[in-house]
Amino acid sequence: MTSSSKMAFKASTLLLMLPLLIWLVFLILLPHVDLLIVSLREKLGYRDYVFSLQNYTEFFTEPLYWNTFLRTAIMSIIATIITLIIGFPISYYIAKIAKGRLRALLFLACLLPFWVSELVRTFGWMILLRESGVISSFLQWTGIVSGPVEMLYNDASLMTGLVYTSMLFMIVPLVTVLDTLDDSLIEAGYDLGGNGFTILRDIVIPHAMPGIASGCIVVFMLTLGNYLTPTLLGGKDSLWFTEQIYNQFITRFNWESGSAFGFLLLILSSLIVWVGLKLSRQTLADTVK
């Protein structure tokens, strides 16, 4: 390849990447830089600011804030684990067992709920779980309960909504990676005296680990940053860190603290993801293959 051809190839590659670079710089990088700058100042008066770490120290010195983040992180981890436990068998069935039209129908069934917005899906759960909802009415009609049953505004309903809204983002990477698993390896495992559990442990899960890590990262980050589902299904007493950020920005008009909390959410969630990758012995490059 001549030097002119190399330059033309580099120029064409740059042009192809230009929309992505513009997207990353103007919609992700610059807003986060501005968020960091705003978080590192303290307002003394109208347009009077000084450099300060007060917004960050406020997070660690106020128990409500870091307790809320810990609760949010733990609930997000639990939701991710539940999503993986439910999503893995579904993904394996779609990728390795279902064939032809059945496979397409199953994948469509997973995709169909996401044709509507998260708000509509969350309201659907509210209709099912509320005191006068479908489930409560059915339980009363069958005589199992004698009065209305309120199943909203608790951690169980919140967890149900979080798992439901994240399921597709676990299934897609798992189906993709399980599709590449050679069926002859599973057959060889059975021929060598293995059973379902040992084949799952020694063949299927190690092969699917990049998809597991990728799905868990996406589900965890989406769950941790979710605002709508905790607000509607968890109720006013539900402590979720994104609500604290919302309150700082919108309710208290304290953009400095809101920016600090948003940046802390990014840093701490990235740290949790890094720890998860280390524990699973995966790299970020493996999860995006």
mmCIF file with all atom_site columns, N, CA and C in Angstrom, residues 252-276:
data_model
loop_
_atom_site.group_PDB
_atom_site.id
_atom_site.type_symbol
_atom_site.label_atom_id
_atom_site.label_alt_id
_atom_site.label_comp_id
_atom_site.label_asym_id
_atom_site.label_entity_id
_atom_site.label_seq_id
_atom_site.pdbx_PDB_ins_code
_atom_site.Cartn_x
_atom_site.Cartn_y
_atom_site.Cartn_z
_atom_site.occupancy
_atom_site.B_iso_or_equiv
_atom_site.pdbx_formal_charge
_atom_site.auth_seq_id
_atom_site.auth_comp_id
_atom_site.auth_asym_id
_atom_site.auth_atom_id
_atom_site.pdbx_PDB_model_num
ATOM 1  N N  . ARG A 1 252 ? -34.042 21.902 45.252 1.00 0.00 ? 252 ARG A N  1
ATOM 2  C CA . ARG A 1 252 ? -33.248 22.852 46.026 1.00 0.00 ? 252 ARG A CA 1
ATOM 3  C C  . ARG A 1 252 ? -32.481 23.837 45.162 1.00 0.00 ? 252 ARG A C  1
ATOM 4  N N  . PHE A 1 253 ? -32.473 23.637 43.851 1.00 0.00 ? 253 PHE A N  1
ATOM 5  C CA . PHE A 1 253 ? -31.719 24.483 42.923 1.00 0.00 ? 253 PHE A CA 1
ATOM 6  C C  . PHE A 1 253 ? -30.254 24.588 43.320 1.00 0.00 ? 253 PHE A C  1
ATOM 7  N N  . ASN A 1 254 ? -29.732 23.514 43.876 1.00 0.00 ? 254 ASN A N  1
ATOM 8  C CA . ASN A 1 254 ? -28.333 23.473 44.301 1.00 0.00 ? 254 ASN A CA 1
ATOM 9  C C  . ASN A 1 254 ? -27.559 22.678 43.257 1.00 0.00 ? 254 ASN A C  1
ATOM 10 N N  . TRP A 1 255 ? -27.176 23.356 42.172 1.00 0.00 ? 255 TRP A N  1
ATOM 11 C CA . TRP A 1 255 ? -26.508 22.682 41.077 1.00 0.00 ? 255 TRP A CA 1
ATOM 12 C C  . TRP A 1 255 ? -25.111 22.212 41.469 1.00 0.00 ? 255 TRP A C  1
ATOM 13 N N  . GLU A 1 256 ? -24.499 22.864 42.417 1.00 0.00 ? 256 GLU A N  1
ATOM 14 C CA . GLU A 1 256 ? -23.157 22.470 42.842 1.00 0.00 ? 256 GLU A CA 1
ATOM 15 C C  . GLU A 1 256 ? -23.184 21.089 43.517 1.00 0.00 ? 256 GLU A C  1
ATOM 16 N N  . SER A 1 257 ? -24.084 20.907 44.476 1.00 0.00 ? 257 SER A N  1
ATOM 17 C CA . SER A 1 257 ? -24.208 19.607 45.140 1.00 0.00 ? 257 SER A CA 1
ATOM 18 C C  . SER A 1 257 ? -24.735 18.549 44.182 1.00 0.00 ? 257 SER A C  1
ATOM 19 N N  . GLY A 1 258 ? -25.691 18.919 43.334 1.00 0.00 ? 258 GLY A N  1
ATOM 20 C CA . GLY A 1 258 ? -26.223 17.968 42.359 1.00 0.00 ? 258 GLY A CA 1
ATOM 21 C C  . GLY A 1 258 ? -25.145 17.476 41.400 1.00 0.00 ? 258 GLY A C  1
ATOM 22 N N  . SER A 1 259 ? -24.273 18.391 40.971 1.00 0.00 ? 259 SER A N  1
ATOM 23 C CA . SER A 1 259 ? -23.172 18.000 40.088 1.00 0.00 ? 259 SER A CA 1
ATOM 24 C C  . SER A 1 259 ? -22.202 17.084 40.808 1.00 0.00 ? 259 SER A C  1
ATOM 25 N N  . ALA A 1 260 ? -21.903 17.396 42.072 1.00 0.00 ? 260 ALA A N  1
ATOM 26 C CA . ALA A 1 260 ? -20.998 16.545 42.848 1.00 0.00 ? 260 ALA A CA 1
ATOM 27 C C  . ALA A 1 260 ? -21.589 15.159 43.040 1.00 0.00 ? 260 ALA A C  1
ATOM 28 N N  . PHE A 1 261 ? -22.877 15.088 43.342 1.00 0.00 ? 261 PHE A N  1
ATOM 29 C CA . PHE A 1 261 ? -23.521 13.785 43.534 1.00 0.00 ? 261 PHE A CA 1
ATOM 30 C C  . PHE A 1 261 ? -23.539 12.992 42.226 1.00 0.00 ? 261 PHE A C  1
ATOM 31 N N  . GLY A 1 262 ? -23.791 13.684 41.115 1.00 0.00 ? 262 GLY A N  1
ATOM 32 C CA . GLY A 1 262 ? -23.779 13.007 39.828 1.00 0.00 ? 262 GLY A CA 1
ATOM 33 C C  . GLY A 1 262 ? -22.406 12.464 39.474 1.00 0.00 ? 262 GLY A C  1
ATOM 34 N N  . PHE A 1 263 ? -21.378 13.252 39.766 1.00 0.00 ? 263 PHE A N  1
ATOM 35 C CA . PHE A 1 263 ? -20.019 12.798 39.478 1.00 0.00 ? 263 PHE A CA 1
ATOM 36 C C  . PHE A 1 263 ? -19.620 11.664 40.412 1.00 0.00 ? 263 PHE A C  1
ATOM 37 N N  . LEU A 1 264 ? -20.048 11.731 41.669 1.00 0.00 ? 264 LEU A N  1
ATOM 38 C CA . LEU A 1 264 ? -19.770 10.638 42.599 1.00 0.00 ? 264 LEU A CA 1
ATOM 39 C C  . LEU A 1 264 ? -20.467 9.356  42.165 1.00 0.00 ? 264 LEU A C  1
ATOM 40 N N  . LEU A 1 265 ? -21.675 9.493  41.632 1.00 0.00 ? 265 LEU A N  1
ATOM 41 C CA . LEU A 1 265 ? -22.386 8.318  41.129 1.00 0.00 ? 265 LEU A CA 1
ATOM 42 C C  . LEU A 1 265 ? -21.595 7.666  40.005 1.00 0.00 ? 265 LEU A C  1
ATOM 43 N N  . LEU A 1 266 ? -21.033 8.482  39.117 1.00 0.00 ? 266 LEU A N  1
ATOM 44 C CA . LEU A 1 266 ? -20.229 7.962  38.012 1.00 0.00 ? 266 LEU A CA 1
ATOM 45 C C  . LEU A 1 266 ? -18.975 7.267  38.528 1.00 0.00 ? 266 LEU A C  1
ATOM 46 N N  . ILE A 1 267 ? -18.267 7.912  39.461 1.00 0.00 ? 267 ILE A N  1
ATOM 47 C CA . ILE A 1 267 ? -17.007 7.359  39.973 1.00 0.00 ? 267 ILE A CA 1
ATOM 48 C C  . ILE A 1 267 ? -17.256 6.073  40.755 1.00 0.00 ? 267 ILE A C  1
ATOM 49 N N  . LEU A 1 268 ? -18.202 6.106  41.680 1.00 0.00 ? 268 LEU A N  1
ATOM 50 C CA . LEU A 1 268 ? -18.438 4.949  42.537 1.00 0.00 ? 268 LEU A CA 1
ATOM 51 C C  . LEU A 1 268 ? -19.013 3.777  41.750 1.00 0.00 ? 268 LEU A C  1
ATOM 52 N N  . SER A 1 269 ? -19.885 4.048  40.784 1.00 0.00 ? 269 SER A N  1
ATOM 53 C CA . SER A 1 269 ? -20.423 2.955  39.967 1.00 0.00 ? 269 SER A CA 1
ATOM 54 C C  . SER A 1 269 ? -19.334 2.351  39.091 1.00 0.00 ? 269 SER A C  1
ATOM 55 N N  . SER A 1 270 ? -18.446 3.184  38.557 1.00 0.00 ? 270 SER A N  1
ATOM 56 C CA . SER A 1 270 ? -17.322 2.666  37.762 1.00 0.00 ? 270 SER A CA 1
ATOM 57 C C  . SER A 1 270 ? -16.406 1.815  38.624 1.00 0.00 ? 270 SER A C  1
ATOM 58 N N  . LEU A 1 271 ? -16.218 2.221  39.883 1.00 0.00 ? 271 LEU A N  1
ATOM 59 C CA . LEU A 1 271 ? -15.391 1.442  40.802 1.00 0.00 ? 271 LEU A CA 1
ATOM 60 C C  . LEU A 1 271 ? -16.019 0.072  41.073 1.00 0.00 ? 271 LEU A C  1
ATOM 61 N N  . ILE A 1 272 ? -17.328 0.042  41.257 1.00 0.00 ? 272 ILE A N  1
ATOM 62 C CA . ILE A 1 272 ? -18.015 -1.228 41.495 1.00 0.00 ? 272 ILE A CA 1
ATOM 63 C C  . ILE A 1 272 ? -17.900 -2.134 40.271 1.00 0.00 ? 272 ILE A C  1
ATOM 64 N N  . VAL A 1 273 ? -18.040 -1.556 39.074 1.00 0.00 ? 273 VAL A N  1
ATOM 65 C CA . VAL A 1 273 ? -17.891 -2.342 37.846 1.00 0.00 ? 273 VAL A CA 1
ATOM 66 C C  . VAL A 1 273 ? -16.475 -2.889 37.730 1.00 0.00 ? 273 VAL A C  1
ATOM 67 N N  . TRP A 1 274 ? -15.469 -2.074 38.075 1.00 0.00 ? 274 TRP A N  1
ATOM 68 C CA . TRP A 1 274 ? -14.071 -2.526 38.024 1.00 0.00 ? 274 TRP A CA 1
ATOM 69 C C  . TRP A 1 274 ? -13.844 -3.692 38.977 1.00 0.00 ? 274 TRP A C  1
ATOM 70 N N  . VAL A 1 275 ? -14.392 -3.596 40.182 1.00 0.00 ? 275 VAL A N  1
ATOM 71 C CA . VAL A 1 275 ? -14.263 -4.691 41.146 1.00 0.00 ? 275 VAL A CA 1
ATOM 72 C C  . VAL A 1 275 ? -14.947 -5.947 40.599 1.00 0.00 ? 275 VAL A C  1
ATOM 73 N N  . GLY A 1 276 ? -16.122 -5.777 39.994 1.00 0.00 ? 276 GLY A N  1
ATOM 74 C CA . GLY A 1 276 ? -16.826 -6.924 39.420 1.00 0.00 ? 276 GLY A CA 1
ATOM 75 C C  . GLY A 1 276 ? -16.030 -7.595 38.303 1.00 0.00 ? 276 GLY A C  1
#
